[in-house]
């Protein structure tokens, strides 16, 4: 009888022990899941903080020995609530550039050598540690005025004569190419760097109008030297006696063998060469890329990020001047063959991809 009583009691204890083990295992799994979710949240928060830090102090990890002058204090302005998403937008622009630069299929269209031609395009403000890459026909003149004031050549933008802005012997804007090799490398690594882009085809239209149609700065060589060279090479109707037409300009730019003419034209080509050729965005790590289409928001943001918004303001932007005008683009490309437009796009495809501009299928198809 004692044995018969002990056997069921022993089995009862085994079942209790087994149930306790299952309970311990279940609690361990719940606790493990909670710990994993907690650490994931912490990592996400840390990543967001790091991104925010990168937008406020670009390349801070590379400048321990560099100290800002005492009279330059970083801005502490807080973005308005309706602009809180702006830092993400600028980070996405930089991330897009990095991704396109890694695309081997686009390598010939996205990479270039950081040559003297590129260094000549970059203006320097040593006092506030800023580099600005010149991209003509994208509000470039106004940014030059900002840097002229920062360099101390004139006390305010309003006091800068228009004739001085592009006179590089009088405007007080040194080019990066004027420094030693070590000086160039140091500035590229530690300074705040930016440039502005716009829809590539709209920029070409602006360049054509400015240099070959209106020519407001009176630069006669565009009409009397460059235009005849393009017409001789690319005009199909040899009996046509009118001045250069946009069709001639497009055919010249889309020609894979355009470089022999570019060499004859010299630095005048900066008004229509690609952003890649001007600023080498895959070789130089820029802090901010501004877009002409969002310049009303981008200009104040750039001034804040550079820590100079308390020293100078970007000139007033006329209403509607930065809006992309598809009707104008369609008008200029009307009558131009699809073959010539496709060849033009093939040359500027790198600019479209790097800076997130949509492929102009309404022109190509």
Coordinates of C-alpha atoms in Angstrom, one line a residue:
X1 CA 0.0 0.0 0.0
X2 CA 2.9 2.4 0.8
X3 CA 4.4 1.7 -2.6
X4 CA 1.0 2.2 -4.4
X5 CA 0.6 5.6 -2.7
X6 CA 4.2 6.8 -3.5
X7 CA 3.9 6.1 -7.2
X8 CA 1.0 8.5 -8.1
X9 CA 2.5 11.1 -5.7
X10 CA 5.8 11.0 -7.5
X11 CA 4.1 11.4 -10.9
X12 CA 2.2 14.4 -9.6
X13 CA 5.5 16.1 -8.6
X14 CA 7.0 15.4 -12.1
X15 CA 4.0 17.0 -13.8
X16 CA 4.4 20.1 -11.5
X17 CA 8.1 20.3 -12.3
X18 CA 7.4 20.0 -16.0
X19 CA 4.8 22.7 -15.8
X20 CA 7.2 25.0 -13.9
X21 CA 9.9 24.5 -16.6
X22 CA 7.5 25.4 -19.3
X23 CA 6.5 28.5 -17.4
X24 CA 10.1 29.6 -16.9
X25 CA 10.8 29.1 -20.6
X26 CA 7.7 31.1 -21.6
X27 CA 8.7 34.0 -19.3
X28 CA 12.2 33.9 -20.7
X29 CA 10.9 34.2 -24.3
X30 CA 8.7 37.2 -23.4
X31 CA 11.5 38.9 -21.6
X32 CA 13.9 38.3 -24.5
X33 CA 11.4 39.7 -27.0
X34 CA 10.9 42.8 -24.8
X35 CA 14.7 43.4 -24.5
X36 CA 15.1 43.0 -28.3
X37 CA 12.4 45.5 -29.1
X38 CA 13.8 48.0 -26.5
X39 CA 17.3 47.9 -28.0
X40 CA 15.9 48.3 -31.5
X41 CA 14.1 51.4 -30.5
X42 CA 17.3 52.7 -28.8
X43 CA 19.3 52.1 -32.0
X44 CA 16.7 53.9 -34.1
X45 CA 16.8 56.9 -31.8
X46 CA 20.6 56.9 -31.9
X47 CA 20.6 56.8 -35.7
X48 CA 18.1 59.7 -35.9
X49 CA 20.3 61.7 -33.6
X50 CA 23.4 61.0 -35.7
X51 CA 21.6 62.1 -38.9
X52 CA 20.5 65.3 -37.2
X53 CA 24.0 66.0 -36.0
X54 CA 25.4 65.5 -39.5
X55 CA 23.0 68.1 -40.8
X56 CA 24.0 70.7 -38.3
X57 CA 27.7 70.2 -38.3
X58 CA 28.9 68.6 -41.5
X59 CA 32.0 66.5 -41.3
X60 CA 32.5 67.5 -37.7
X61 CA 34.5 64.3 -37.1
X62 CA 37.2 65.5 -39.5
X63 CA 37.9 68.9 -38.0
X64 CA 39.2 68.5 -34.4
X65 CA 42.1 70.8 -34.9
X66 CA 40.0 73.4 -36.7
X67 CA 38.4 76.2 -34.6
X68 CA 35.9 78.7 -35.7
X69 CA 37.0 82.3 -35.3
X70 CA 35.7 83.9 -32.1
X71 CA 33.4 86.3 -34.0
X72 CA 31.6 83.4 -35.8
X73 CA 29.0 81.6 -33.7
X74 CA 26.8 78.8 -35.0
X75 CA 23.2 79.6 -35.3
X76 CA 20.8 78.3 -32.6
X77 CA 17.6 79.0 -34.5
X78 CA 15.0 76.3 -34.3
X79 CA 13.2 75.3 -37.5
X80 CA 9.5 76.3 -37.6
X81 CA 7.1 73.4 -37.2
X82 CA 6.2 73.4 -40.9
X83 CA 9.9 73.0 -41.8
X84 CA 10.8 70.2 -39.3
X85 CA 11.0 67.7 -42.2
X86 CA 13.6 69.7 -44.0
X87 CA 16.8 68.1 -42.6
X88 CA 15.5 64.7 -43.9
X89 CA 15.0 66.2 -47.3
X90 CA 18.6 67.4 -47.5
X91 CA 19.9 64.0 -46.2
X92 CA 17.9 62.2 -48.8
X93 CA 19.5 64.4 -51.5
X94 CA 23.0 63.5 -50.2
X95 CA 22.1 59.8 -49.9
X96 CA 20.8 59.8 -53.5
X97 CA 24.1 61.2 -54.7
X98 CA 26.0 58.5 -52.8
X99 CA 23.8 55.8 -54.3
X100 CA 24.2 57.0 -57.9
X101 CA 27.9 57.5 -57.5
X102 CA 28.1 53.7 -56.6
X103 CA 26.2 52.7 -59.7
X104 CA 28.9 51.4 -62.1
X105 CA 26.5 51.7 -65.0
X106 CA 26.5 55.5 -64.6
X107 CA 30.2 55.8 -63.7
X108 CA 31.1 57.7 -66.9
X109 CA 28.3 60.1 -66.3
X110 CA 28.7 60.7 -62.6
X111 CA 32.5 60.8 -62.0
X112 CA 35.2 63.3 -63.0
X113 CA 38.7 64.3 -62.0
X114 CA 39.0 67.0 -59.4
X115 CA 41.1 69.0 -61.9
X116 CA 42.0 72.7 -62.0
X117 CA 38.8 73.2 -64.0
X118 CA 36.8 72.0 -61.0
X119 CA 38.9 73.9 -58.5
X120 CA 38.4 77.1 -60.5
X121 CA 34.7 76.8 -60.0
X122 CA 34.9 76.7 -56.2
X123 CA 35.0 80.0 -54.4
X124 CA 36.5 80.3 -50.9
X125 CA 35.5 82.1 -47.7
X126 CA 38.3 81.4 -45.3
X127 CA 36.9 83.6 -42.5
X128 CA 33.8 81.5 -42.1
X129 CA 35.2 78.2 -43.6
X130 CA 32.8 78.0 -46.6
X131 CA 33.3 76.6 -50.1
X132 CA 30.7 77.4 -52.9
X133 CA 30.8 75.6 -56.2
X134 CA 29.7 77.8 -59.1
X135 CA 26.9 76.5 -61.2
X136 CA 25.9 79.2 -63.7
X137 CA 22.3 79.9 -64.5
X138 CA 21.1 78.7 -61.1
X139 CA 21.1 81.9 -59.0
X140 CA 24.8 81.8 -58.9
X141 CA 25.2 85.6 -58.9
X142 CA 23.3 86.0 -55.7
X143 CA 25.4 83.5 -53.8
X144 CA 28.6 85.3 -55.0
X145 CA 27.2 88.5 -53.5
X146 CA 26.7 86.6 -50.2
X147 CA 30.3 85.5 -50.1
X148 CA 31.6 88.9 -51.2
X149 CA 30.0 90.4 -48.1
X150 CA 31.2 87.6 -45.8
X151 CA 34.8 88.1 -47.1
X152 CA 34.5 91.7 -46.2
X153 CA 34.9 93.3 -49.6
X154 CA 31.6 95.2 -49.1
X155 CA 29.5 95.8 -46.0
X156 CA 26.2 94.7 -47.6
X157 CA 24.8 93.1 -50.7
X158 CA 23.0 96.3 -51.7
X159 CA 26.3 98.1 -52.0
X160 CA 28.0 95.7 -54.4
X161 CA 28.1 97.2 -57.9
X162 CA 26.9 94.7 -60.5
X163 CA 30.0 95.2 -62.5
X164 CA 32.1 93.9 -59.6
X165 CA 30.3 90.7 -58.9
X166 CA 31.9 88.7 -61.8
X167 CA 35.2 90.7 -61.8
X168 CA 37.4 88.3 -59.9
X169 CA 40.1 90.9 -59.5
X170 CA 37.8 93.2 -57.6
X171 CA 35.2 91.1 -55.8
X172 CA 37.5 89.5 -53.2
X173 CA 36.5 85.9 -54.0
X174 CA 39.6 83.6 -54.2
X175 CA 39.2 80.4 -56.1
X176 CA 40.2 77.1 -54.5
X177 CA 42.7 76.6 -57.3
X178 CA 44.7 79.5 -56.0
X179 CA 45.8 77.5 -52.9
X180 CA 48.6 74.9 -52.5
X181 CA 47.8 71.3 -52.8
X182 CA 47.8 70.9 -49.1
X183 CA 45.6 74.0 -48.7
X184 CA 43.1 72.6 -51.2
X185 CA 42.9 69.2 -49.4
X186 CA 42.5 70.8 -46.0
X187 CA 39.7 73.0 -47.1
X188 CA 37.9 70.2 -49.0
X189 CA 38.0 68.1 -45.8
X190 CA 37.0 70.7 -43.2
X191 CA 35.0 73.5 -44.8
X192 CA 31.2 73.7 -45.3
X193 CA 30.6 73.0 -48.9
X194 CA 27.5 73.5 -51.1
X195 CA 26.2 74.2 -54.5
X196 CA 22.8 74.7 -56.2
X197 CA 21.2 72.7 -59.1
X198 CA 18.1 73.0 -61.2
X199 CA 16.3 70.9 -63.9
X200 CA 19.2 70.3 -66.4
X201 CA 17.2 71.1 -69.5
X202 CA 15.6 74.2 -68.1
X203 CA 19.1 75.4 -67.1
X204 CA 20.3 74.9 -70.8
X205 CA 17.4 77.0 -72.0
X206 CA 18.4 79.7 -69.5
X207 CA 22.0 79.6 -70.7
X208 CA 21.0 79.8 -74.3
X209 CA 18.7 82.8 -73.7
X210 CA 21.2 84.6 -71.6
X211 CA 24.3 84.2 -73.8
X212 CA 23.0 84.0 -77.3
X213 CA 19.7 85.9 -77.3
X214 CA 19.6 88.7 -74.7
X215 CA 23.3 88.8 -73.6
X216 CA 22.6 91.4 -70.9
X217 CA 26.2 91.6 -69.6
X218 CA 27.4 92.4 -73.2
X219 CA 29.7 89.4 -73.8
X220 CA 30.0 89.7 -77.6
X221 CA 32.2 86.6 -78.0
X222 CA 29.1 84.3 -77.5
X223 CA 27.4 85.7 -80.6
X224 CA 30.4 86.5 -82.7
X225 CA 32.8 83.7 -82.0
X226 CA 31.0 80.7 -80.3
X227 CA 27.7 80.9 -82.1
X228 CA 29.3 80.8 -85.6
X229 CA 31.5 77.8 -84.6
X230 CA 28.4 75.9 -83.5
X231 CA 26.5 76.9 -86.7
X232 CA 29.3 75.8 -89.0
X233 CA 29.5 72.4 -87.4
X234 CA 25.9 71.6 -86.5
X235 CA 23.4 73.5 -88.7
X236 CA 21.7 71.1 -91.1
X237 CA 20.2 73.7 -93.4
X238 CA 23.3 75.4 -94.9
X239 CA 21.2 78.0 -96.6
X240 CA 19.7 79.2 -93.3
X241 CA 21.2 82.6 -92.5
X242 CA 19.6 83.3 -89.1
X243 CA 21.7 83.5 -86.0
X244 CA 22.2 80.5 -83.8
X245 CA 19.0 78.6 -83.0
X246 CA 18.2 76.4 -80.0
X247 CA 18.2 73.4 -82.3
X248 CA 21.9 74.1 -83.2
X249 CA 22.7 74.4 -79.6
X250 CA 21.0 71.1 -78.7
X251 CA 22.8 69.2 -81.5
X252 CA 26.2 70.6 -80.4
X253 CA 25.6 69.6 -76.7
X254 CA 24.4 66.1 -77.6
X255 CA 27.3 65.3 -79.9
X256 CA 29.6 62.7 -78.3
X257 CA 32.5 64.5 -80.0
X258 CA 31.6 68.0 -78.6
X259 CA 34.9 68.3 -76.7
X260 CA 37.0 69.5 -79.6
X261 CA 34.7 72.6 -79.8
X262 CA 34.7 72.9 -76.0
X263 CA 38.5 73.3 -76.1
X264 CA 38.2 76.2 -78.5
X265 CA 35.5 77.9 -76.4
X266 CA 37.5 77.6 -73.2
X267 CA 35.9 78.4 -69.8
X268 CA 32.9 79.9 -71.5
X269 CA 31.4 76.4 -71.6
X270 CA 30.8 76.6 -67.8
X271 CA 27.3 77.9 -68.6
X272 CA 26.2 74.7 -70.2
X273 CA 28.5 71.8 -69.1
X274 CA 27.1 69.2 -66.6
X275 CA 27.1 69.7 -62.8
X276 CA 29.4 66.7 -62.7
X277 CA 32.0 68.4 -64.8
X278 CA 31.6 71.6 -62.7
X279 CA 31.5 70.4 -59.1
X280 CA 32.6 66.7 -59.0
X281 CA 29.8 65.6 -56.6
X282 CA 31.0 62.0 -56.5
X283 CA 34.6 63.0 -55.6
X284 CA 33.9 65.9 -53.2
X285 CA 31.7 65.3 -50.1
X286 CA 29.3 68.3 -50.1
X287 CA 27.5 69.4 -47.0
X288 CA 24.3 70.6 -48.6
X289 CA 22.9 70.5 -52.2
X290 CA 20.3 73.2 -52.8
X291 CA 17.7 73.1 -55.5
X292 CA 16.6 76.1 -57.5
X293 CA 13.0 74.9 -57.4
X294 CA 13.0 75.1 -53.6
X295 CA 15.4 78.0 -53.2
X296 CA 13.0 79.9 -50.9
X297 CA 13.5 77.2 -48.3
X298 CA 17.0 76.1 -49.3
X299 CA 18.7 79.5 -49.1
X300 CA 17.8 80.2 -45.4
X301 CA 18.6 76.6 -44.5
X302 CA 22.1 76.8 -46.1
X303 CA 22.8 80.1 -44.3
X304 CA 21.8 78.5 -41.0
X305 CA 23.8 75.3 -41.6
X306 CA 26.9 77.4 -42.4
X307 CA 26.4 79.4 -39.2
X308 CA 26.2 82.8 -41.1
X309 CA 22.5 83.6 -41.0
X310 CA 23.0 86.3 -38.4
X311 CA 25.6 88.0 -40.7
X312 CA 24.0 88.1 -44.1
X313 CA 20.7 87.3 -45.8
X314 CA 20.1 85.9 -49.3
X315 CA 18.7 88.5 -51.6
X316 CA 14.9 88.6 -52.1
X317 CA 13.7 86.0 -54.6
X318 CA 11.1 87.4 -57.1
X319 CA 7.8 85.4 -56.9
X320 CA 7.5 82.5 -59.3
X321 CA 11.1 82.8 -60.7
X322 CA 12.2 79.4 -59.3
X323 CA 9.2 77.4 -60.4
X324 CA 9.8 74.7 -63.0
X325 CA 8.2 75.8 -66.3
X326 CA 7.3 72.7 -68.3
X327 CA 5.4 74.8 -70.9
X328 CA 8.6 76.7 -71.6
X329 CA 10.6 73.6 -71.9
X330 CA 8.1 72.0 -74.3
X331 CA 8.1 75.3 -76.4
X332 CA 11.9 75.3 -76.8
X333 CA 12.2 71.7 -77.7
X334 CA 9.2 71.8 -80.2
X335 CA 10.4 70.8 -83.6
X336 CA 13.7 69.3 -82.4
X337 CA 14.1 65.7 -83.5
X338 CA 13.7 62.9 -80.9
X339 CA 17.2 61.6 -81.9
X340 CA 18.8 65.0 -80.9
X341 CA 16.8 65.2 -77.7
X342 CA 17.8 61.6 -76.7
X343 CA 21.4 62.3 -77.4
X344 CA 21.2 65.4 -75.2
X345 CA 19.6 63.5 -72.4
X346 CA 22.3 60.8 -72.7
X347 CA 24.9 63.4 -72.0
X348 CA 23.0 65.0 -69.0
X349 CA 21.6 61.7 -67.6
X350 CA 24.1 61.8 -64.8
X351 CA 22.8 65.2 -63.7
X352 CA 19.1 64.0 -63.8
X353 CA 19.9 60.9 -61.8
X354 CA 22.3 62.4 -59.2
X355 CA 19.9 65.2 -58.2
X356 CA 16.6 63.5 -58.5
X357 CA 15.1 65.2 -61.5
X358 CA 12.6 63.2 -63.5
X359 CA 13.5 61.9 -66.9
X360 CA 11.7 64.2 -69.4
X361 CA 9.7 61.4 -71.1
X362 CA 7.3 64.0 -72.5
X363 CA 10.2 65.1 -74.7
X364 CA 11.8 61.8 -75.4
X365 CA 8.9 59.5 -76.3

